[in-house]
Amino acid sequence: MSYAELFESILEPEIEDADEETFWLYSQPHPSSDLGFVDPRAASVEVRVGGTDFTVHQSPGVLSSDRAGGTTGAVLWKISPVFADWLAAPTNFLFSRSLLGADSAVLELGCGVSPLNALALAPRVASHTLTDQAYVRRLIRRNIDDGVASLARKSSKHRPAGRISFETLDWETDATPPAPGGFDAVLAVDCVYNAALVPPLVQTCADACRRRGAKRVHSGAAAA
């Protein structure tokens, strides 16, 4: 079974009428008007992912600033712990179907200050590279260190230090981070709202996937 066939067997039926789907979504009750932040005024927030409690430090000041290039990555979004908890689930199909495993390399785009996806995956993959613009560097590295310590306190088996890294990446100006073996998965969670950034995001995803393709071509040539 190909990857495409596998995903088709797992996902819900394809949307046939985008206008109808959009109308249905926007006709549902929307209990919040805060754009989806966990708490945009707090210096840190507490979340639970995969049975482990984590503290995520953030910057309300940067969020409310007029920094050119965007500020929404300065705080934690509500979908982040939800998605990370899904990644951490023992029954996650990415692992039960062997799409990811102990030798997998994961690239995440637009992580903001949140390392939660990396903390959820790091005990089960070889590496997880978080990327975003330079303004989140200090906080994301602090959150990585604190998160790794939280995992270590929970279990001696959960020691992903060295498997999680952060690289600055601007989709419009930078090349994707080096990956000797290519990336097995590319994640992007709730990270783009400006339509002008969609083409650079798609191009960055394509570039990351080509690294994986280049590895396969090189391996095939070497074997021949």
C-alpha positions as a Python dict, from the first residue, in 0.01 Angstrom:
ca = {
    (1, 'M'): (0, 0, 0),
    (2, 'S'): (139, 342, -96),
    (3, 'Y'): (154, 633, 149),
    (4, 'A'): (-126, 806, -42),
    (5, 'E'): (-350, 499, -19),
    (6, 'L'): (-268, 462, 350),
    (7, 'F'): (-367, 820, 429),
    (8, 'E'): (-684, 788, 223),
    (9, 'S'): (-783, 483, 426),
    (10, 'I'): (-733, 671, 754),
    (11, 'L'): (-867, 1018, 679),
    (12, 'E'): (-1230, 1118, 644),
    (13, 'P'): (-1385, 1149, 296),
    (14, 'E'): (-1244, 1425, 76),
    (15, 'I'): (-1429, 1758, 81),
    (16, 'E'): (-1615, 1789, -248),
    (17, 'D'): (-1759, 2139, -209),
    (18, 'A'): (-1520, 2384, -41),
    (19, 'D'): (-1781, 2662, -31),
    (20, 'E'): (-2034, 2441, 145),
    (21, 'E'): (-1772, 2320, 392),
    (22, 'T'): (-1663, 2677, 467),
    (23, 'F'): (-2023, 2786, 520),
    (24, 'W'): (-2081, 2496, 759),
    (25, 'L'): (-1768, 2573, 959),
    (26, 'Y'): (-1849, 2942, 996),
    (27, 'S'): (-2209, 2869, 1093),
    (28, 'Q'): (-2095, 2681, 1403),
    (29, 'P'): (-2077, 2851, 1745),
    (30, 'H'): (-1744, 3018, 1814),
    (31, 'P'): (-1700, 3046, 2193),
    (32, 'S'): (-1374, 3238, 2175),
    (33, 'S'): (-1261, 3561, 2010),
    (34, 'D'): (-897, 3550, 2127),
    (35, 'L'): (-759, 3408, 1800),
    (36, 'G'): (-678, 3080, 1972),
    (37, 'F'): (-408, 3177, 2220),
    (38, 'V'): (-387, 2979, 2545),
    (39, 'D'): (-321, 3296, 2748),
    (40, 'P'): (-165, 3588, 2557),
    (41, 'R'): (-104, 3789, 2877),
    (42, 'A'): (86, 3530, 3080),
    (43, 'A'): (464, 3504, 3093),
    (44, 'S'): (428, 3126, 3103),
    (45, 'V'): (154, 2866, 3072),
    (46, 'E'): (120, 2512, 3206),
    (47, 'V'): (7, 2235, 2972),
    (48, 'R'): (-10, 1856, 2984),
    (49, 'V'): (104, 1645, 2690),
    (50, 'G'): (127, 1268, 2685),
    (51, 'G'): (80, 1250, 3060),
    (52, 'T'): (365, 1494, 3132),
    (53, 'D'): (327, 1850, 3261),
    (54, 'F'): (524, 2118, 3079),
    (55, 'T'): (582, 2489, 3134),
    (56, 'V'): (595, 2699, 2818),
    (57, 'H'): (753, 3042, 2859),
    (58, 'Q'): (625, 3308, 2622),
    (59, 'S'): (643, 3681, 2550),
    (60, 'P'): (323, 3888, 2564),
    (61, 'G'): (539, 4194, 2501),
    (62, 'V'): (665, 4067, 2167),
    (63, 'L'): (313, 3955, 2073),
    (64, 'S'): (177, 4308, 2119),
    (65, 'S'): (475, 4479, 1956),
    (66, 'D'): (491, 4618, 1604),
    (67, 'R'): (778, 4391, 1505),
    (68, 'A'): (804, 4356, 1130),
    (69, 'G'): (771, 4000, 1010),
    (70, 'G'): (508, 3887, 1258),
    (71, 'T'): (477, 3823, 1631),
    (72, 'T'): (219, 3544, 1666),
    (73, 'G'): (485, 3284, 1744),
    (74, 'A'): (566, 3462, 2070),
    (75, 'V'): (287, 3285, 2262),
    (76, 'L'): (136, 2938, 2278),
    (77, 'W'): (-167, 2856, 2064),
    (78, 'K'): (-447, 2629, 2188),
    (79, 'I'): (-405, 2376, 1910),
    (80, 'S'): (-39, 2313, 1999),
    (81, 'P'): (-88, 2097, 2312),
    (82, 'V'): (-384, 1922, 2149),
    (83, 'F'): (-182, 1821, 1844),
    (84, 'A'): (122, 1730, 2055),
    (85, 'D'): (-94, 1508, 2275),
    (86, 'W'): (-217, 1331, 1961),
    (87, 'L'): (143, 1279, 1849),
    (88, 'A'): (232, 1132, 2189),
    (89, 'A'): (-52, 877, 2185),
    (90, 'P'): (77, 516, 2187),
    (91, 'T'): (-177, 428, 1918),
    (92, 'N'): (-78, 710, 1681),
    (93, 'F'): (-97, 570, 1328),
    (94, 'L'): (231, 737, 1231),
    (95, 'F'): (403, 477, 1447),
    (96, 'S'): (154, 189, 1438),
    (97, 'R'): (175, 197, 1056),
    (98, 'S'): (555, 239, 1066),
    (99, 'L'): (551, 577, 892),
    (100, 'L'): (780, 703, 1167),
    (101, 'G'): (1017, 513, 1391),
    (102, 'A'): (1334, 521, 1595),
    (103, 'D'): (1548, 623, 1296),
    (104, 'S'): (1317, 899, 1167),
    (105, 'A'): (1409, 1267, 1129),
    (106, 'V'): (1134, 1526, 1169),
    (107, 'L'): (1135, 1891, 1058),
    (108, 'E'): (890, 2137, 1210),
    (109, 'L'): (813, 2472, 1048),
    (110, 'G'): (688, 2776, 1238),
    (111, 'C'): (720, 2628, 1586),
    (112, 'G'): (707, 2964, 1765),
    (113, 'V'): (796, 2930, 2134),
    (114, 'S'): (647, 2580, 2156),
    (115, 'P'): (863, 2266, 2159),
    (116, 'L'): (563, 2049, 2251),
    (117, 'N'): (554, 1850, 1927),
    (118, 'A'): (924, 1778, 1958),
    (119, 'L'): (886, 1674, 2321),
    (120, 'A'): (602, 1442, 2221),
    (121, 'L'): (802, 1281, 1940),
    (122, 'A'): (1163, 1294, 2058),
    (123, 'P'): (1150, 979, 2274),
    (124, 'R'): (1034, 785, 1966),
    (125, 'V'): (1236, 935, 1676),
    (126, 'A'): (1603, 999, 1599),
    (127, 'S'): (1578, 1378, 1569),
    (128, 'H'): (1331, 1665, 1566),
    (129, 'T'): (1444, 1997, 1420),
    (130, 'L'): (1233, 2295, 1525),
    (131, 'T'): (1247, 2606, 1306),
    (132, 'D'): (1116, 2961, 1311),
    (133, 'Q'): (1240, 3317, 1288),
    (134, 'A'): (1522, 3433, 1512),
    (135, 'Y'): (1302, 3631, 1750),
    (136, 'V'): (1179, 3312, 1922),
    (137, 'R'): (1528, 3162, 1966),
    (138, 'R'): (1583, 3250, 2332),
    (139, 'L'): (1244, 3129, 2453),
    (140, 'I'): (1226, 2815, 2241),
    (141, 'R'): (1567, 2702, 2366),
    (142, 'R'): (1462, 2768, 2724),
    (143, 'N'): (1141, 2574, 2669),
    (144, 'I'): (1333, 2285, 2510),
    (145, 'D'): (1566, 2262, 2810),
    (146, 'D'): (1279, 2279, 3058),
    (147, 'G'): (1075, 2027, 2861),
    (148, 'V'): (1357, 1776, 2835),
    (149, 'A'): (1406, 1807, 3212),
    (150, 'S'): (1035, 1740, 3266),
    (151, 'L'): (1055, 1424, 3057),
    (152, 'A'): (1364, 1307, 3243),
    (153, 'R'): (1195, 1357, 3579),
    (154, 'K'): (903, 1144, 3467),
    (155, 'S'): (1105, 848, 3345),
    (156, 'S'): (1468, 754, 3298),
    (157, 'K'): (1368, 611, 2959),
    (158, 'H'): (1257, 952, 2833),
    (159, 'R'): (1585, 1132, 2777),
    (160, 'P'): (1560, 1304, 2438),
    (161, 'A'): (1845, 1549, 2503),
    (162, 'G'): (2035, 1597, 2178),
    (163, 'R'): (1746, 1478, 1965),
    (164, 'I'): (1574, 1818, 1970),
    (165, 'S'): (1737, 2117, 1805),
    (166, 'F'): (1634, 2463, 1690),
    (167, 'E'): (1739, 2637, 1369),
    (168, 'T'): (1637, 2981, 1249),
    (169, 'L'): (1442, 2963, 925),
    (170, 'D'): (1267, 3239, 736),
    (171, 'W'): (1064, 3081, 456),
    (172, 'E'): (1118, 3382, 231),
    (173, 'T'): (1495, 3414, 265),
    (174, 'D'): (1656, 3102, 413),
    (175, 'A'): (1735, 2754, 288),
    (176, 'T'): (1601, 2456, 481),
    (177, 'P'): (1837, 2324, 751),
    (178, 'P'): (2089, 2059, 650),
    (179, 'A'): (1980, 1700, 701),
    (180, 'P'): (2234, 1431, 607),
    (181, 'G'): (1966, 1166, 573),
    (182, 'G'): (1678, 1389, 470),
    (183, 'F'): (1355, 1438, 664),
    (184, 'D'): (1093, 1168, 708),
    (185, 'A'): (816, 1409, 811),
    (186, 'V'): (751, 1783, 790),
    (187, 'L'): (516, 1938, 1048),
    (188, 'A'): (350, 2279, 1040),
    (189, 'V'): (81, 2346, 1298),
    (190, 'D'): (-133, 2660, 1300),
    (191, 'C'): (155, 2865, 1164),
    (192, 'V'): (36, 3075, 869),
    (193, 'Y'): (-245, 3329, 833),
    (194, 'N'): (-97, 3579, 590),
    (195, 'A'): (-187, 3460, 241),
    (196, 'A'): (135, 3609, 106),
    (197, 'L'): (331, 3354, 308),
    (198, 'V'): (156, 3050, 163),
    (199, 'P'): (380, 3021, -148),
    (200, 'P'): (703, 3047, 58),
    (201, 'L'): (566, 2790, 303),
    (202, 'V'): (478, 2548, 23),
    (203, 'Q'): (820, 2601, -137),
    (204, 'T'): (993, 2535, 195),
    (205, 'C'): (796, 2212, 237),
    (206, 'A'): (890, 2108, -116),
    (207, 'D'): (1258, 2186, -54),
    (208, 'A'): (1255, 1979, 265),
    (209, 'C'): (1092, 1686, 87),
    (210, 'R'): (1349, 1704, -193),
    (211, 'R'): (1621, 1644, 63),
    (212, 'R'): (1459, 1310, 133),
    (213, 'G'): (1433, 1237, -239),
    (214, 'A'): (1798, 1327, -291),
    (215, 'K'): (1895, 1078, -23),
    (216, 'R'): (1706, 799, -198),
    (217, 'V'): (1860, 881, -536),
    (218, 'H'): (2207, 893, -383),
    (219, 'S'): (2154, 565, -199),
    (220, 'G'): (2033, 399, -517),
    (221, 'A'): (2333, 522, -712),
    (222, 'A'): (2569, 401, -443),
    (223, 'A'): (2407, 59, -439),
    (224, 'A'): (2433, 32, -816),
}
